[in-house]
Amino acid sequence: MRPDGPGPVTGRGADWVGSTGTESAAGTTAADDRRNVSDATGIVVLAACAIWSLVTAAARGGRPEGVLLAVLAVSAGYASGRICGALLPVATPCAGALAGLGLALAAPHGTAGLQGSSPLGPAGATAALLTLSTGAACCAAWAARPSTLRLALRLLAAAITVSAAVLGSLTGFAACAGVLLCSLAADRMRRRGPGLACLALGTALVSATAWAIAENALPDGLTTALEGQLTERRILLWRDALHLTRRDPMLGAGPGRFGELSPTAAQSLLPDGKPHSAPLQQAAEQGLLGVALLAAVFCWVLYGLLRSPRATPVVLTAGASLTALAAIATVGDALSFTTVTAGAGLLAGIATARPLLDENEEAQGKRGAD
């Protein structure tokens, strides 16, 4: 006779159930291990940036406080993004987008100095804030489930893009529009790896182009065309940075010392002591190892996005926004502002957080992971 209640599963069924449960647990454990490796790598890289700034300051003199503050801002923003993004995956990026837009609109420089496309000084910070705000709004839209809320958040991203044009920041408008278009196209990509690889390649090309301009290694016609967009003063600052790098490629001139050693900066009516290029500033003040550490931070962020449990559109949108920020920082001074570095860390943390109240989103995110 058959028993009244269900008995234990035996035979092939038992083997199938047991193997499925084991494989699922093993897959979850492997994913957690990769995330732990990513987090540990980030701690090591950020700590190395702080330590190297102290080493170069001790060896060459200078003021490492700016680098230390930037490392602290990125770390605090990333931790906040991971925590708040796990608890409120929609509200957190939405609030971040509104905060970034408010900071850009309420900045004391307002529209002054934002003429043209050159992201020099505070104009670069405004463009960076608007770019991060657009990315945060698009991430919130992809995380939202109701179609009306998703539409409203995309309209917010479009409004931020229009705000960049109203403020006169052509660089910010182009970056925001690029992030918005990349976010809309991200839904068609099944795998995030190729998309993140393209973003890394784009950042490398922008950095190489800036370095080639400073070296005067480009054809004369192309150099002349770019000088009109970048301004002659900025290119002279870049060449001063390369000169300082050649003098001491290992340690550089010391953090915060570019302004006192650059002839072009000394002749400026309003000197700010910056070469207006993050890679070239690192090279001039902290040597080639400083440039390698800056690149390592960006690569760590991309690796964290690759292993993120979030949905692929969220990951690629955040990656596009951070890549646009890297491009702005390569030809401007955006990373010298604490609000920008903290915002970048916040967006990276949101895009790599595991939402506690939405277990289904994890499975969607793994759909595009390598």
PDB file of N, CA and C in Angstrom, residues 198-268:
ATOM      1  N   CYS A 198      34.308  48.270 -22.795  1.00  0.00           N
ATOM      2  CA  CYS A 198      34.278  49.431 -23.700  1.00  0.00           C
ATOM      3  C   CYS A 198      34.422  50.739 -22.923  1.00  0.00           C
ATOM      4  N   LEU A 199      33.800  50.814 -21.751  1.00  0.00           N
ATOM      5  CA  LEU A 199      33.925  52.014 -20.926  1.00  0.00           C
ATOM      6  C   LEU A 199      35.369  52.202 -20.463  1.00  0.00           C
ATOM      7  N   ALA A 200      36.018  51.116 -20.074  1.00  0.00           N
ATOM      8  CA  ALA A 200      37.426  51.207 -19.660  1.00  0.00           C
ATOM      9  C   ALA A 200      38.302  51.645 -20.827  1.00  0.00           C
ATOM     10  N   LEU A 201      38.029  51.107 -22.019  1.00  0.00           N
ATOM     11  CA  LEU A 201      38.799  51.489 -23.194  1.00  0.00           C
ATOM     12  C   LEU A 201      38.608  52.965 -23.524  1.00  0.00           C
ATOM     13  N   GLY A 202      37.375  53.458 -23.414  1.00  0.00           N
ATOM     14  CA  GLY A 202      37.119  54.873 -23.674  1.00  0.00           C
ATOM     15  C   GLY A 202      37.877  55.773 -22.716  1.00  0.00           C
ATOM     16  N   THR A 203      37.917  55.405 -21.438  1.00  0.00           N
ATOM     17  CA  THR A 203      38.664  56.194 -20.453  1.00  0.00           C
ATOM     18  C   THR A 203      40.153  56.197 -20.774  1.00  0.00           C
ATOM     19  N   ALA A 204      40.677  55.040 -21.168  1.00  0.00           N
ATOM     20  CA  ALA A 204      42.097  54.955 -21.520  1.00  0.00           C
ATOM     21  C   ALA A 204      42.419  55.827 -22.730  1.00  0.00           C
ATOM     22  N   LEU A 205      41.532  55.865 -23.715  1.00  0.00           N
ATOM     23  CA  LEU A 205      41.769  56.677 -24.897  1.00  0.00           C
ATOM     24  C   LEU A 205      41.766  58.164 -24.572  1.00  0.00           C
ATOM     25  N   VAL A 206      40.833  58.596 -23.714  1.00  0.00           N
ATOM     26  CA  VAL A 206      40.799  60.016 -23.330  1.00  0.00           C
ATOM     27  C   VAL A 206      42.072  60.393 -22.588  1.00  0.00           C
ATOM     28  N   SER A 207      42.504  59.537 -21.664  1.00  0.00           N
ATOM     29  CA  SER A 207      43.723  59.822 -20.907  1.00  0.00           C
ATOM     30  C   SER A 207      44.949  59.849 -21.825  1.00  0.00           C
ATOM     31  N   ALA A 208      45.017  58.890 -22.752  1.00  0.00           N
ATOM     32  CA  ALA A 208      46.153  58.852 -23.680  1.00  0.00           C
ATOM     33  C   ALA A 208      46.165  60.084 -24.581  1.00  0.00           C
ATOM     34  N   THR A 209      44.980  60.545 -24.987  1.00  0.00           N
ATOM     35  CA  THR A 209      44.911  61.735 -25.831  1.00  0.00           C
ATOM     36  C   THR A 209      45.399  62.971 -25.088  1.00  0.00           C
ATOM     37  N   ALA A 210      44.981  63.116 -23.830  1.00  0.00           N
ATOM     38  CA  ALA A 210      45.439  64.256 -23.035  1.00  0.00           C
ATOM     39  C   ALA A 210      46.950  64.221 -22.857  1.00  0.00           C
ATOM     40  N   TRP A 211      47.485  63.031 -22.606  1.00  0.00           N
ATOM     41  CA  TRP A 211      48.936  62.901 -22.440  1.00  0.00           C
ATOM     42  C   TRP A 211      49.657  63.229 -23.751  1.00  0.00           C
ATOM     43  N   ALA A 212      49.090  62.779 -24.883  1.00  0.00           N
ATOM     44  CA  ALA A 212      49.708  63.057 -26.174  1.00  0.00           C
ATOM     45  C   ALA A 212      49.673  64.541 -26.499  1.00  0.00           C
ATOM     46  N   ILE A 213      48.606  65.226 -26.111  1.00  0.00           N
ATOM     47  CA  ILE A 213      48.545  66.675 -26.334  1.00  0.00           C
ATOM     48  C   ILE A 213      49.629  67.370 -25.527  1.00  0.00           C
ATOM     49  N   ALA A 214      49.801  66.941 -24.281  1.00  0.00           N
ATOM     50  CA  ALA A 214      50.837  67.550 -23.447  1.00  0.00           C
ATOM     51  C   ALA A 214      52.229  67.278 -24.004  1.00  0.00           C
ATOM     52  N   GLU A 215      52.416  66.118 -24.603  1.00  0.00           N
ATOM     53  CA  GLU A 215      53.702  65.769 -25.202  1.00  0.00           C
ATOM     54  C   GLU A 215      53.891  66.391 -26.584  1.00  0.00           C
ATOM     55  N   ASN A 216      52.837  67.025 -27.110  1.00  0.00           N
ATOM     56  CA  ASN A 216      52.844  67.587 -28.468  1.00  0.00           C
ATOM     57  C   ASN A 216      53.145  66.498 -29.490  1.00  0.00           C
ATOM     58  N   ALA A 217      52.519  65.332 -29.276  1.00  0.00           N
ATOM     59  CA  ALA A 217      52.772  64.173 -30.128  1.00  0.00           C
ATOM     60  C   ALA A 217      51.701  63.975 -31.193  1.00  0.00           C
ATOM     61  N   LEU A 218      50.679  64.803 -31.200  1.00  0.00           N
ATOM     62  CA  LEU A 218      49.607  64.674 -32.183  1.00  0.00           C
ATOM     63  C   LEU A 218      49.937  65.489 -33.428  1.00  0.00           C
ATOM     64  N   PRO A 219      49.304  65.182 -34.536  1.00  0.00           N
ATOM     65  CA  PRO A 219      49.491  66.010 -35.742  1.00  0.00           C
ATOM     66  C   PRO A 219      49.125  67.466 -35.489  1.00  0.00           C
ATOM     67  N   ASP A 220      49.783  68.369 -36.217  1.00  0.00           N
ATOM     68  CA  ASP A 220      49.598  69.796 -35.968  1.00  0.00           C
ATOM     69  C   ASP A 220      48.149  70.232 -36.132  1.00  0.00           C
ATOM     70  N   GLY A 221      47.474  69.736 -37.160  1.00  0.00           N
ATOM     71  CA  GLY A 221      46.091  70.142 -37.372  1.00  0.00           C
ATOM     72  C   GLY A 221      45.185  69.714 -36.244  1.00  0.00           C
ATOM     73  N   LEU A 222      45.349  68.490 -35.760  1.00  0.00           N
ATOM     74  CA  LEU A 222      44.525  68.001 -34.658  1.00  0.00           C
ATOM     75  C   LEU A 222      44.837  68.747 -33.371  1.00  0.00           C
ATOM     76  N   THR A 223      46.116  69.015 -33.140  1.00  0.00           N
ATOM     77  CA  THR A 223      46.492  69.764 -31.937  1.00  0.00           C
ATOM     78  C   THR A 223      45.895  71.160 -31.944  1.00  0.00           C
ATOM     79  N   THR A 224      45.921  71.820 -33.098  1.00  0.00           N
ATOM     80  CA  THR A 224      45.349  73.169 -33.204  1.00  0.00           C
ATOM     81  C   THR A 224      43.852  73.155 -32.944  1.00  0.00           C
ATOM     82  N   ALA A 225      43.170  72.132 -33.480  1.00  0.00           N
ATOM     83  CA  ALA A 225      41.729  72.040 -33.268  1.00  0.00           C
ATOM     84  C   ALA A 225      41.396  71.816 -31.793  1.00  0.00           C
ATOM     85  N   LEU A 226      42.188  70.981 -31.126  1.00  0.00           N
ATOM     86  CA  LEU A 226      41.926  70.702 -29.715  1.00  0.00           C
ATOM     87  C   LEU A 226      42.298  71.885 -28.821  1.00  0.00           C
ATOM     88  N   GLU A 227      43.300  72.644 -29.223  1.00  0.00           N
ATOM     89  CA  GLU A 227      43.683  73.810 -28.433  1.00  0.00           C
ATOM     90  C   GLU A 227      42.542  74.816 -28.334  1.00  0.00           C
ATOM     91  N   GLY A 228      41.749  74.910 -29.400  1.00  0.00           N
ATOM     92  CA  GLY A 228      40.621  75.823 -29.353  1.00  0.00           C
ATOM     93  C   GLY A 228      39.589  75.429 -28.320  1.00  0.00           C
ATOM     94  N   GLN A 229      39.459  74.146 -28.047  1.00  0.00           N
ATOM     95  CA  GLN A 229      38.509  73.670 -27.047  1.00  0.00           C
ATOM     96  C   GLN A 229      39.108  73.651 -25.642  1.00  0.00           C
ATOM     97  N   LEU A 230      40.384  73.332 -25.556  1.00  0.00           N
ATOM     98  CA  LEU A 230      41.007  73.159 -24.240  1.00  0.00           C
ATOM     99  C   LEU A 230      41.640  74.434 -23.712  1.00  0.00           C
ATOM    100  N   THR A 231      41.904  75.404 -24.543  1.00  0.00           N
ATOM    101  CA  THR A 231      42.592  76.654 -24.251  1.00  0.00           C
ATOM    102  C   THR A 231      44.097  76.441 -24.152  1.00  0.00           C
ATOM    103  N   GLU A 232      44.840  77.437 -24.592  1.00  0.00           N
ATOM    104  CA  GLU A 232      46.304  77.353 -24.607  1.00  0.00           C
ATOM    105  C   GLU A 232      46.863  77.279 -23.194  1.00  0.00           C
ATOM    106  N   ARG A 233      46.234  77.988 -22.253  1.00  0.00           N
ATOM    107  CA  ARG A 233      46.741  77.987 -20.871  1.00  0.00           C
ATOM    108  C   ARG A 233      46.718  76.597 -20.269  1.00  0.00           C
ATOM    109  N   ARG A 234      45.662  75.859 -20.528  1.00  0.00           N
ATOM    110  CA  ARG A 234      45.570  74.530 -19.948  1.00  0.00           C
ATOM    111  C   ARG A 234      46.644  73.603 -20.524  1.00  0.00           C
ATOM    112  N   ILE A 235      46.880  73.709 -21.814  1.00  0.00           N
ATOM    113  CA  ILE A 235      47.908  72.859 -22.423  1.00  0.00           C
ATOM    114  C   ILE A 235      49.285  73.212 -21.869  1.00  0.00           C
ATOM    115  N   LEU A 236      49.535  74.487 -21.613  1.00  0.00           N
ATOM    116  CA  LEU A 236      50.802  74.882 -20.995  1.00  0.00           C
ATOM    117  C   LEU A 236      50.914  74.304 -19.583  1.00  0.00           C
ATOM    118  N   LEU A 237      49.803  74.275 -18.849  1.00  0.00           N
ATOM    119  CA  LEU A 237      49.811  73.658 -17.520  1.00  0.00           C
ATOM    120  C   LEU A 237      50.132  72.168 -17.619  1.00  0.00           C
ATOM    121  N   TRP A 238      49.559  71.496 -18.606  1.00  0.00           N
ATOM    122  CA  TRP A 238      49.839  70.075 -18.788  1.00  0.00           C
ATOM    123  C   TRP A 238      51.319  69.849 -19.097  1.00  0.00           C
ATOM    124  N   ARG A 239      51.908  70.714 -19.899  1.00  0.00           N
ATOM    125  CA  ARG A 239      53.324  70.548 -20.242  1.00  0.00           C
ATOM    126  C   ARG A 239      54.212  70.829 -19.038  1.00  0.00           C
ATOM    127  N   ASP A 240      53.801  71.748 -18.188  1.00  0.00           N
ATOM    128  CA  ASP A 240      54.537  71.951 -16.933  1.00  0.00           C
ATOM    129  C   ASP A 240      54.459  70.687 -16.070  1.00  0.00           C
ATOM    130  N   ALA A 241      53.293  70.051 -16.066  1.00  0.00           N
ATOM    131  CA  ALA A 241      53.143  68.824 -15.283  1.00  0.00           C
ATOM    132  C   ALA A 241      54.061  67.722 -15.811  1.00  0.00           C
ATOM    133  N   LEU A 242      54.156  67.603 -17.124  1.00  0.00           N
ATOM    134  CA  LEU A 242      55.053  66.602 -17.694  1.00  0.00           C
ATOM    135  C   LEU A 242      56.517  66.915 -17.374  1.00  0.00           C
ATOM    136  N   HIS A 243      56.862  68.200 -17.380  1.00  0.00           N
ATOM    137  CA  HIS A 243      58.233  68.594 -17.042  1.00  0.00           C
ATOM    138  C   HIS A 243      58.561  68.177 -15.609  1.00  0.00           C
ATOM    139  N   LEU A 244      57.650  68.393 -14.685  1.00  0.00           N
ATOM    140  CA  LEU A 244      57.873  67.983 -13.299  1.00  0.00           C
ATOM    141  C   LEU A 244      57.951  66.464 -13.186  1.00  0.00           C
ATOM    142  N   THR A 245      57.169  65.773 -13.993  1.00  0.00           N
ATOM    143  CA  THR A 245      57.213  64.306 -13.964  1.00  0.00           C
ATOM    144  C   THR A 245      58.565  63.795 -14.424  1.00  0.00           C
ATOM    145  N   ARG A 246      59.110  64.399 -15.453  1.00  0.00           N
ATOM    146  CA  ARG A 246      60.422  63.963 -15.957  1.00  0.00           C
ATOM    147  C   ARG A 246      61.524  64.235 -14.938  1.00  0.00           C
ATOM    148  N   ARG A 247      61.376  65.275 -14.147  1.00  0.00           N
ATOM    149  CA  ARG A 247      62.389  65.587 -13.140  1.00  0.00           C
ATOM    150  C   ARG A 247      62.461  64.505 -12.071  1.00  0.00           C
ATOM    151  N   ASP A 248      61.324  63.941 -11.702  1.00  0.00           N
ATOM    152  CA  ASP A 248      61.320  62.868 -10.696  1.00  0.00           C
ATOM    153  C   ASP A 248      60.147  61.939 -10.989  1.00  0.00           C
ATOM    154  N   PRO A 249      60.308  60.990 -11.908  1.00  0.00           N
ATOM    155  CA  PRO A 249      59.194  60.117 -12.277  1.00  0.00           C
ATOM    156  C   PRO A 249      58.774  59.156 -11.178  1.00  0.00           C
ATOM    157  N   MET A 250      59.606  58.953 -10.170  1.00  0.00           N
ATOM    158  CA  MET A 250      59.274  58.001  -9.125  1.00  0.00           C
ATOM    159  C   MET A 250      58.403  58.618  -8.037  1.00  0.00           C
ATOM    160  N   LEU A 251      58.857  59.748  -7.472  1.00  0.00           N
ATOM    161  CA  LEU A 251      58.160  60.351  -6.346  1.00  0.00           C
ATOM    162  C   LEU A 251      57.393  61.614  -6.713  1.00  0.00           C
ATOM    163  N   GLY A 252      57.718  62.224  -7.838  1.00  0.00           N
ATOM    164  CA  GLY A 252      57.071  63.469  -8.198  1.00  0.00           C
ATOM    165  C   GLY A 252      57.598  64.638  -7.377  1.00  0.00           C
ATOM    166  N   ALA A 253      56.905  65.747  -7.480  1.00  0.00           N
ATOM    167  CA  ALA A 253      57.329  66.961  -6.778  1.00  0.00           C
ATOM    168  C   ALA A 253      56.761  67.070  -5.380  1.00  0.00           C
ATOM    169  N   GLY A 254      55.842  66.179  -5.031  1.00  0.00           N
ATOM    170  CA  GLY A 254      55.185  66.261  -3.722  1.00  0.00           C
ATOM    171  C   GLY A 254      53.754  66.738  -3.868  1.00  0.00           C
ATOM    172  N   PRO A 255      52.828  66.155  -3.117  1.00  0.00           N
ATOM    173  CA  PRO A 255      51.405  66.532  -3.252  1.00  0.00           C
ATOM    174  C   PRO A 255      51.165  68.001  -2.914  1.00  0.00           C
ATOM    175  N   GLY A 256      50.402  68.656  -3.772  1.00  0.00           N
ATOM    176  CA  GLY A 256      50.045  70.049  -3.549  1.00  0.00           C
ATOM    177  C   GLY A 256      51.110  71.058  -3.924  1.00  0.00           C
ATOM    178  N   ARG A 257      52.195  70.638  -4.572  1.00  0.00           N
ATOM    179  CA  ARG A 257      53.294  71.547  -4.879  1.00  0.00           C
ATOM    180  C   ARG A 257      53.310  72.010  -6.332  1.00  0.00           C
ATOM    181  N   PHE A 258      52.359  71.583  -7.136  1.00  0.00           N
ATOM    182  CA  PHE A 258      52.384  71.967  -8.542  1.00  0.00           C
ATOM    183  C   PHE A 258      52.295  73.476  -8.707  1.00  0.00           C
ATOM    184  N   GLY A 259      51.438  74.118  -7.952  1.00  0.00           N
ATOM    185  CA  GLY A 259      51.231  75.556  -8.104  1.00  0.00           C
ATOM    186  C   GLY A 259      52.477  76.379  -7.872  1.00  0.00           C
ATOM    187  N   GLU A 260      53.333  75.973  -6.938  1.00  0.00           N
ATOM    188  CA  GLU A 260      54.530  76.751  -6.638  1.00  0.00           C
ATOM    189  C   GLU A 260      55.691  76.436  -7.562  1.00  0.00           C
ATOM    190  N   LEU A 261      55.595  75.341  -8.337  1.00  0.00           N
ATOM    191  CA  LEU A 261      56.679  74.950  -9.232  1.00  0.00           C
ATOM    192  C   LEU A 261      56.359  75.170 -10.703  1.00  0.00           C
ATOM    193  N   SER A 262      55.099  75.426 -11.035  1.00  0.00           N
ATOM    194  CA  SER A 262      54.700  75.605 -12.425  1.00  0.00           C
ATOM    195  C   SER A 262      54.832  77.062 -12.842  1.00  0.00           C
ATOM    196  N   PRO A 263      55.630  77.382 -13.865  1.00  0.00           N
ATOM    197  CA  PRO A 263      55.726  78.773 -14.334  1.00  0.00           C
ATOM    198  C   PRO A 263      54.394  79.304 -14.851  1.00  0.00           C
ATOM    199  N   THR A 264      53.633  78.471 -15.534  1.00  0.00           N
ATOM    200  CA  THR A 264      52.342  78.919 -16.068  1.00  0.00           C
ATOM    201  C   THR A 264      51.374  79.261 -14.954  1.00  0.00           C
ATOM    202  N   ALA A 265      51.334  78.423 -13.901  1.00  0.00           N
ATOM    203  CA  ALA A 265      50.442  78.713 -12.773  1.00  0.00           C
ATOM    204  C   ALA A 265      50.861  79.973 -12.048  1.00  0.00           C
ATOM    205  N   ALA A 266      52.167  80.232 -11.963  1.00  0.00           N
ATOM    206  CA  ALA A 266      52.644  81.430 -11.269  1.00  0.00           C
ATOM    207  C   ALA A 266      52.281  82.702 -12.019  1.00  0.00           C
ATOM    208  N   GLN A 267      52.175  82.638 -13.338  1.00  0.00           N
ATOM    209  CA  GLN A 267      51.859  83.815 -14.139  1.00  0.00           C
ATOM    210  C   GLN A 267      50.358  84.087 -14.222  1.00  0.00           C
ATOM    211  N   SER A 268      49.543  83.191 -13.718  1.00  0.00           N
ATOM    212  CA  SER A 268      48.094  83.367 -13.811  1.00  0.00           C
ATOM    213  C   SER A 268      47.612  84.437 -12.845  1.00  0.00           C
TER     214      SER A 268
END
